[in-house]
Amino acid sequence: MTKILKRKQKEDVEKEDEPKKKISDEPAAKKVKWINRQRVLVFATRGINYRHRHLMEDFKKLMPHHRPECKMERTKNLQVVNEMCEMKNCNKAILFEGRMKRDLYMWFANVPTGPSAKFLIENIYTMGELKMTGNCLRGSRPLLSFDENFTTHAHYSLLKELLTQIFGVPNCHPKSQPFFDHVYTFTILDNRIWFRNFQILTEDGALTEIGPRFVLNPVKIFSGSFGNDTLWDNPNYISPAKLRQSLAKKAANKYINRVEQKMVQQANKPELSYTVNPTDEIFKGDLLEKAMEMEEKFETDKNENTEKLVKNKVKKIKKKPVVAKKVKKIKSVKSKASKKKKIK
């Protein structure tokens, strides 16, 4: 047995000493150095929603150059993030900050020098919700497409540079693929940045949306990382808490206006809007009782009418003698006048 093992060891040594055969005459591919060493720390604070957590997972899938981290306590100061990035050897950071498990804020920061930007995330649709037909290879590099409006203002150009450094996958990254098959589009509309992710189907430029979808509403831009002086403040920004408060006040005003309108309507309402036909009430209630009531009314009306007729006749009778006297006087006057004419 020992002789057999020695022979096998000799054969292995001879095989290692022999030169390796090349399949083609092409030179061997050299390993390209990873020059742009961008690493992004992606994590969240405690208190985020399940939907926000799925959005964070979508970010991690789209960014092969990310580094994960556990959730951070909300009581800690945001300056601790700089130390966490140093420990993870990251120079960029994306922090998801949840409020009341309803609102989501996102921080993009260049660690440790800055700048950093704070956004309110609106209209969130994750990949699982959209269920688009498109698909792209995991780890492939994206093309970044920016709107023309990013060159109009200084704060938009700064955000453009920050977004390119964070979302752009470095060339020759160990976890990335060496080709492009999807596009990130950043467009400015209504003072907000709209994000969409499309897959490149053909070389002609045919695209299909993959997801996720969300809208970045910029709040502030700071000169440092997670703080320091404010370079720009959004004048059009309204916090979601104030927006909900204003909507609640509008709803309350609607109720108050409705009650006031009812009070005014009751005050101005006439007692009789139109004359009621008495025959309409015949078929309401018990028919026998209604018939008895109608008979009583008819009899009372008949009695009243007869009394009125009697009174009128009495008045006429009293007035007749006076009329007769006047007629006699007129006749006597006429007879005297006729006699005078005859005498003449």
Tab-separated table of C-alpha atoms in Angstrom:
chain	number	residue	atom	x	y	z
A	1	MET	CA	0.000	0.000	0.000
A	2	THR	CA	2.817	2.376	0.777
A	3	LYS	CA	4.371	1.784	-2.688
A	4	ILE	CA	1.083	2.626	-4.395
A	5	LEU	CA	0.744	5.890	-2.436
A	6	LYS	CA	4.325	6.884	-3.294
A	7	ARG	CA	3.677	6.286	-7.021
A	8	LYS	CA	0.541	8.468	-6.915
A	9	GLN	CA	2.439	11.298	-5.180
A	10	LYS	CA	5.187	11.142	-7.845
A	11	GLU	CA	2.594	11.319	-10.628
A	12	ASP	CA	0.939	14.376	-9.044
A	13	VAL	CA	4.275	16.164	-8.743
A	14	GLU	CA	5.093	15.433	-12.403
A	15	LYS	CA	1.709	16.800	-13.493
A	16	GLU	CA	2.270	20.038	-11.558
A	17	ASP	CA	5.701	20.529	-13.136
A	18	GLU	CA	4.329	20.155	-16.672
A	19	PRO	CA	3.345	23.432	-18.418
A	20	LYS	CA	-0.432	24.119	-18.609
A	21	LYS	CA	-2.005	23.878	-22.055
A	22	LYS	CA	-3.698	26.965	-23.550
A	23	ILE	CA	-6.948	26.588	-25.449
A	24	SER	CA	-6.238	29.590	-27.744
A	25	ASP	CA	-3.430	31.933	-28.584
A	26	GLU	CA	-5.104	34.846	-26.810
A	27	PRO	CA	-3.281	36.228	-23.787
A	28	ALA	CA	-4.677	35.452	-20.364
A	29	ALA	CA	-7.162	38.002	-18.997
A	30	LYS	CA	-5.718	40.184	-16.318
A	31	LYS	CA	-7.646	41.189	-13.242
A	32	VAL	CA	-8.667	44.833	-13.525
A	33	LYS	CA	-8.255	46.905	-10.408
A	34	TRP	CA	-11.328	48.299	-8.694
A	35	ILE	CA	-10.438	51.995	-8.754
A	36	ASN	CA	-13.728	53.719	-7.856
A	37	ARG	CA	-14.155	52.252	-4.390
A	38	GLN	CA	-17.620	53.517	-3.514
A	39	ARG	CA	-19.319	51.685	-0.653
A	40	VAL	CA	-22.801	52.700	0.510
A	41	LEU	CA	-24.092	51.913	3.988
A	42	VAL	CA	-27.849	51.164	3.769
A	43	PHE	CA	-29.775	50.848	7.033
A	44	ALA	CA	-32.781	52.241	8.923
A	45	THR	CA	-33.892	53.486	12.305
A	46	ARG	CA	-36.345	51.640	14.512
A	47	GLY	CA	-40.028	52.324	13.907
A	48	ILE	CA	-40.233	51.961	10.118
A	49	ASN	CA	-43.225	50.363	8.439
A	50	TYR	CA	-43.233	46.960	6.697
A	51	ARG	CA	-43.648	48.765	3.364
A	52	HIS	CA	-40.626	50.941	4.076
A	53	ARG	CA	-38.634	47.842	4.981
A	54	HIS	CA	-39.486	46.239	1.617
A	55	LEU	CA	-38.339	49.422	-0.131
A	56	MET	CA	-35.019	49.226	1.725
A	57	GLU	CA	-34.611	45.611	0.605
A	58	ASP	CA	-35.253	46.695	-3.001
A	59	PHE	CA	-32.482	49.276	-2.638
A	60	LYS	CA	-30.102	46.583	-1.458
A	61	LYS	CA	-30.956	44.401	-4.464
A	62	LEU	CA	-30.366	47.244	-6.908
A	63	MET	CA	-27.038	48.306	-5.341
A	64	PRO	CA	-24.399	45.555	-5.282
A	65	HIS	CA	-21.894	47.986	-3.723
A	66	HIS	CA	-23.935	48.418	-0.527
A	67	ARG	CA	-23.077	47.350	3.008
A	68	PRO	CA	-25.851	46.282	5.432
A	69	GLU	CA	-26.203	47.383	9.030
A	70	CYS	CA	-28.559	46.718	11.946
A	71	LYS	CA	-31.329	49.134	12.903
A	72	MET	CA	-30.313	52.236	14.794
A	73	GLU	CA	-32.035	53.509	17.923
A	74	ARG	CA	-33.971	56.730	17.436
A	75	THR	CA	-32.644	58.183	20.674
A	76	LYS	CA	-29.110	58.322	19.253
A	77	ASN	CA	-27.763	61.377	17.509
A	78	LEU	CA	-27.363	61.156	13.730
A	79	GLN	CA	-23.668	61.995	14.050
A	80	VAL	CA	-23.186	58.372	15.169
A	81	VAL	CA	-23.743	57.361	11.532
A	82	ASN	CA	-20.336	58.789	10.619
A	83	GLU	CA	-18.651	56.439	13.092
A	84	MET	CA	-20.686	53.506	11.779
A	85	CYS	CA	-19.550	54.286	8.229
A	86	GLU	CA	-15.923	54.391	9.360
A	87	MET	CA	-16.280	50.992	11.016
A	88	LYS	CA	-17.825	49.542	7.828
A	89	ASN	CA	-15.281	51.342	5.595
A	90	CYS	CA	-18.067	53.186	3.694
A	91	ASN	CA	-17.918	56.668	2.191
A	92	LYS	CA	-21.665	57.040	1.394
A	93	ALA	CA	-24.770	56.420	3.486
A	94	ILE	CA	-28.511	55.974	2.964
A	95	LEU	CA	-30.576	56.198	6.141
A	96	PHE	CA	-34.317	55.399	6.310
A	97	GLU	CA	-35.940	57.337	9.142
A	98	GLY	CA	-39.548	56.444	10.021
A	99	ARG	CA	-42.050	58.618	11.879
A	100	MET	CA	-45.188	57.222	13.559
A	101	LYS	CA	-44.967	54.149	11.276
A	102	ARG	CA	-46.602	56.329	8.635
A	103	ASP	CA	-44.101	58.825	7.223
A	104	LEU	CA	-40.682	57.963	5.785
A	105	TYR	CA	-37.677	60.283	5.549
A	106	MET	CA	-34.518	59.355	3.656
A	107	TRP	CA	-31.025	60.741	4.138
A	108	PHE	CA	-28.356	60.728	1.407
A	109	ALA	CA	-24.945	61.657	2.770
A	110	ASN	CA	-21.310	61.832	1.705
A	111	VAL	CA	-19.328	60.662	4.715
A	112	PRO	CA	-17.541	62.283	6.502
A	113	THR	CA	-17.117	65.659	4.774
A	114	GLY	CA	-20.647	66.124	3.375
A	115	PRO	CA	-22.886	67.335	1.903
A	116	SER	CA	-26.051	65.540	3.004
A	117	ALA	CA	-29.684	65.852	1.907
A	118	LYS	CA	-32.944	64.997	3.649
A	119	PHE	CA	-35.982	63.869	1.627
A	120	LEU	CA	-39.572	62.958	2.364
A	121	ILE	CA	-40.535	59.789	0.459
A	122	GLU	CA	-43.998	59.855	-1.130
A	123	ASN	CA	-46.033	57.490	-3.352
A	124	ILE	CA	-44.057	54.344	-2.553
A	125	TYR	CA	-44.568	51.246	-4.740
A	126	THR	CA	-42.203	48.343	-4.131
A	127	MET	CA	-41.197	45.633	-6.608
A	128	GLY	CA	-43.526	43.143	-4.954
A	129	GLU	CA	-46.516	45.474	-5.316
A	130	LEU	CA	-45.947	46.392	-8.962
A	131	LYS	CA	-45.358	42.849	-10.293
A	132	MET	CA	-43.985	44.146	-13.592
A	133	THR	CA	-43.144	41.830	-16.488
A	134	GLY	CA	-39.629	43.214	-16.848
A	135	ASN	CA	-36.599	41.618	-15.243
A	136	CYS	CA	-32.894	42.405	-15.055
A	137	LEU	CA	-29.837	40.525	-13.921
A	138	ARG	CA	-28.952	41.021	-10.295
A	139	GLY	CA	-25.761	43.002	-9.838
A	140	SER	CA	-25.683	44.551	-13.328
A	141	ARG	CA	-24.679	48.188	-13.690
A	142	PRO	CA	-27.372	50.827	-14.364
A	143	LEU	CA	-27.443	53.832	-16.679
A	144	LEU	CA	-28.401	57.056	-14.887
A	145	SER	CA	-30.736	59.410	-16.760
A	146	PHE	CA	-31.329	62.917	-15.374
A	147	ASP	CA	-33.850	65.519	-16.428
A	148	GLU	CA	-32.773	68.804	-18.061
A	149	ASN	CA	-34.153	70.712	-15.067
A	150	PHE	CA	-31.228	69.501	-12.935
A	151	THR	CA	-29.063	72.170	-14.600
A	152	THR	CA	-31.444	75.061	-13.885
A	153	HIS	CA	-30.691	75.546	-10.165
A	154	ALA	CA	-27.571	75.053	-8.042
A	155	HIS	CA	-29.227	72.806	-5.447
A	156	TYR	CA	-30.483	70.455	-8.199
A	157	SER	CA	-26.997	70.152	-9.704
A	158	LEU	CA	-25.606	69.324	-6.243
A	159	LEU	CA	-28.274	66.648	-5.758
A	160	LYS	CA	-27.480	65.259	-9.197
A	161	GLU	CA	-23.822	64.759	-8.265
A	162	LEU	CA	-24.780	63.177	-4.940
A	163	LEU	CA	-27.244	60.766	-6.599
A	164	THR	CA	-24.732	59.729	-9.290
A	165	GLN	CA	-22.122	58.855	-6.684
A	166	ILE	CA	-24.591	56.844	-4.588
A	167	PHE	CA	-26.620	54.996	-7.260
A	168	GLY	CA	-23.820	54.564	-9.813
A	169	VAL	CA	-22.302	51.066	-9.477
A	170	PRO	CA	-18.461	51.286	-9.680
A	171	ASN	CA	-16.753	49.690	-12.654
A	172	CYS	CA	-15.167	46.266	-12.036
A	173	HIS	CA	-16.855	45.890	-8.659
A	174	PRO	CA	-16.440	42.293	-7.387
A	175	LYS	CA	-20.209	41.770	-6.928
A	176	SER	CA	-21.312	43.540	-10.132
A	177	GLN	CA	-21.789	42.318	-13.707
A	178	PRO	CA	-19.756	43.950	-16.510
A	179	PHE	CA	-22.717	45.156	-18.631
A	180	PHE	CA	-25.723	47.516	-18.535
A	181	ASP	CA	-29.291	46.233	-18.771
A	182	HIS	CA	-31.415	48.773	-16.859
A	183	VAL	CA	-31.847	52.536	-16.493
A	184	TYR	CA	-32.557	54.761	-13.487
A	185	THR	CA	-34.488	57.900	-14.440
A	186	PHE	CA	-34.600	61.006	-12.231
A	187	THR	CA	-37.115	63.649	-13.356
A	188	ILE	CA	-38.161	66.903	-11.680
A	189	LEU	CA	-41.874	67.656	-11.563
A	190	ASP	CA	-43.869	69.719	-9.067
A	191	ASN	CA	-40.684	70.568	-7.077
A	192	ARG	CA	-40.078	66.845	-6.498
A	193	ILE	CA	-37.715	64.193	-7.885
A	194	TRP	CA	-39.498	61.188	-9.445
A	195	PHE	CA	-37.567	57.890	-9.549
A	196	ARG	CA	-38.275	55.089	-12.048
A	197	ASN	CA	-36.368	51.912	-12.931
A	198	PHE	CA	-36.593	50.519	-16.509
A	199	GLN	CA	-35.152	47.426	-18.139
A	200	ILE	CA	-33.466	47.751	-21.553
A	201	LEU	CA	-35.118	45.189	-23.844
A	202	THR	CA	-33.454	45.854	-27.204
A	203	GLU	CA	-30.749	48.036	-28.655
A	204	ASP	CA	-33.386	50.237	-30.270
A	205	GLY	CA	-34.299	51.653	-26.873
A	206	ALA	CA	-37.382	49.631	-25.944
A	207	LEU	CA	-37.954	49.785	-22.179
A	208	THR	CA	-40.178	48.153	-19.595
A	209	GLU	CA	-40.602	49.318	-16.026
A	210	ILE	CA	-39.390	47.051	-13.254
A	211	GLY	CA	-39.746	49.099	-10.086
A	212	PRO	CA	-39.604	50.301	-7.409
A	213	ARG	CA	-41.361	53.657	-7.719
A	214	PHE	CA	-41.113	56.572	-5.306
A	215	VAL	CA	-41.001	60.364	-5.186
A	216	LEU	CA	-38.316	62.353	-3.357
A	217	ASN	CA	-39.580	65.580	-1.816
A	218	PRO	CA	-36.438	67.530	-0.790
A	219	VAL	CA	-36.555	69.102	2.659
A	220	LYS	CA	-33.051	70.451	3.388
A	221	ILE	CA	-29.468	70.241	2.181
A	222	PHE	CA	-26.708	70.430	4.793
A	223	SER	CA	-23.060	71.290	4.260
A	224	GLY	CA	-21.835	68.502	6.551
A	225	SER	CA	-22.684	64.862	7.004
A	226	PHE	CA	-26.050	64.559	8.842
A	227	GLY	CA	-25.984	68.132	10.075
A	228	ASN	CA	-23.982	71.370	10.095
A	229	ASP	CA	-25.033	74.528	8.201
A	230	THR	CA	-28.070	74.455	5.915
A	231	LEU	CA	-27.142	75.183	2.309
A	232	TRP	CA	-30.732	75.133	1.018
A	233	ASP	CA	-34.191	74.936	2.573
A	234	ASN	CA	-37.291	74.038	0.571
A	235	PRO	CA	-39.851	76.890	0.854
A	236	ASN	CA	-42.635	74.742	-0.669
A	237	TYR	CA	-42.251	71.905	1.828
A	238	ILE	CA	-45.203	71.130	4.116
A	239	SER	CA	-44.779	68.422	6.725
A	240	PRO	CA	-47.255	65.516	6.466
A	241	ALA	CA	-48.468	66.122	10.041
A	242	LYS	CA	-49.478	69.717	9.180
A	243	LEU	CA	-51.083	68.524	5.963
A	244	ARG	CA	-53.204	65.971	7.821
A	245	GLN	CA	-54.108	68.634	10.397
A	246	SER	CA	-55.299	71.031	7.688
A	247	LEU	CA	-57.373	68.277	6.071
A	248	ALA	CA	-59.001	67.495	9.420
A	249	LYS	CA	-59.819	71.190	9.908
A	250	LYS	CA	-61.380	71.350	6.458
A	251	ALA	CA	-63.519	68.322	7.267
A	252	ALA	CA	-64.608	69.945	10.543
A	253	ASN	CA	-65.489	73.179	8.729
A	254	LYS	CA	-67.606	71.187	6.298
A	255	TYR	CA	-69.634	69.751	9.180
A	256	ILE	CA	-70.064	73.181	10.805
A	257	ASN	CA	-71.202	74.711	7.519
A	258	ARG	CA	-73.697	71.911	7.026
A	259	VAL	CA	-75.200	72.470	10.498
A	260	GLU	CA	-75.382	76.238	9.930
A	261	GLN	CA	-77.136	75.746	6.602
A	262	LYS	CA	-79.723	73.501	8.288
A	263	MET	CA	-80.376	76.141	10.979
A	264	VAL	CA	-80.800	78.881	8.367
A	265	GLN	CA	-83.112	76.667	6.334
A	266	GLN	CA	-85.308	75.950	9.345
A	267	ALA	CA	-85.440	79.656	10.287
A	268	ASN	CA	-86.454	80.754	6.774
A	269	LYS	CA	-88.838	77.878	6.176
A	270	PRO	CA	-92.508	79.060	5.772
A	271	GLU	CA	-95.267	77.477	7.814
A	272	LEU	CA	-97.317	76.453	4.763
A	273	SER	CA	-95.336	75.917	1.641
A	274	TYR	CA	-98.417	75.165	-0.495
A	275	THR	CA	-102.145	74.610	-0.013
A	276	VAL	CA	-102.956	71.077	0.956
A	277	ASN	CA	-105.830	69.255	-0.705
A	278	PRO	CA	-108.081	67.918	2.103
A	279	THR	CA	-109.016	64.857	0.052
A	280	ASP	CA	-105.392	63.628	0.277
A	281	GLU	CA	-105.867	62.849	3.972
A	282	ILE	CA	-108.861	60.563	3.407
A	283	PHE	CA	-106.826	57.405	2.949
A	284	LYS	CA	-104.573	58.003	5.968
A	285	GLY	CA	-105.402	56.078	9.136
A	286	ASP	CA	-108.657	54.197	9.813
A	287	LEU	CA	-111.247	54.609	7.056
A	288	LEU	CA	-114.303	54.462	9.351
A	289	GLU	CA	-112.974	57.184	11.632
A	290	LYS	CA	-112.139	59.352	8.629
A	291	ALA	CA	-115.687	58.850	7.250
A	292	MET	CA	-117.222	59.888	10.589
A	293	GLU	CA	-115.015	62.966	10.748
A	294	MET	CA	-115.933	63.928	7.184
A	295	GLU	CA	-119.643	63.552	7.977
A	296	GLU	CA	-119.326	65.730	11.070
A	297	LYS	CA	-117.461	68.371	9.087
A	298	PHE	CA	-120.064	68.250	6.358
A	299	GLU	CA	-122.905	68.688	8.854
A	300	THR	CA	-121.177	71.576	10.642
A	301	ASP	CA	-120.460	73.275	7.329
A	302	LYS	CA	-124.097	72.762	6.281
A	303	ASN	CA	-125.385	74.244	9.534
A	304	GLU	CA	-123.057	77.206	9.218
A	305	ASN	CA	-124.200	77.836	5.645
A	306	THR	CA	-127.881	77.685	6.629
A	307	GLU	CA	-127.292	80.113	9.481
A	308	LYS	CA	-125.610	82.521	7.115
A	309	LEU	CA	-128.499	82.289	4.623
A	310	VAL	CA	-131.046	82.970	7.380
A	311	LYS	CA	-129.125	85.997	8.587
A	312	ASN	CA	-128.904	87.395	5.063
A	313	LYS	CA	-132.668	86.978	4.524
A	314	VAL	CA	-133.418	88.734	7.816
A	315	LYS	CA	-131.258	91.663	6.809
A	316	LYS	CA	-133.007	91.925	3.427
A	317	ILE	CA	-136.436	91.873	5.071
A	318	LYS	CA	-135.483	94.674	7.442
A	319	LYS	CA	-134.248	96.788	4.563
A	320	LYS	CA	-137.439	96.382	2.368
A	321	PRO	CA	-139.811	98.914	4.137
A	322	VAL	CA	-137.309	101.682	3.797
A	323	VAL	CA	-137.162	101.042	0.086
A	324	ALA	CA	-140.979	101.105	-0.149
A	325	LYS	CA	-141.192	104.519	1.558
A	326	LYS	CA	-138.682	105.933	-0.834
A	327	VAL	CA	-140.675	104.612	-3.811
A	328	LYS	CA	-143.920	106.199	-2.462
A	329	LYS	CA	-142.161	109.555	-2.064
A	330	ILE	CA	-140.870	109.382	-5.610
A	331	LYS	CA	-144.386	108.547	-6.934
A	332	SER	CA	-145.979	111.409	-5.001
A	333	VAL	CA	-143.416	113.847	-6.371
A	334	LYS	CA	-144.023	112.630	-9.905
A	335	SER	CA	-147.828	112.961	-9.531
A	336	LYS	CA	-147.537	116.536	-8.308
A	337	ALA	CA	-145.288	117.454	-11.170
A	338	SER	CA	-147.727	115.996	-13.683
A	339	LYS	CA	-150.668	117.941	-12.152
A	340	LYS	CA	-148.773	121.218	-12.465
A	341	LYS	CA	-148.174	120.598	-16.149
A	342	LYS	CA	-151.870	119.921	-16.787
A	343	ILE	CA	-152.935	123.144	-15.065
A	344	LYS	CA	-150.611	125.173	-17.217
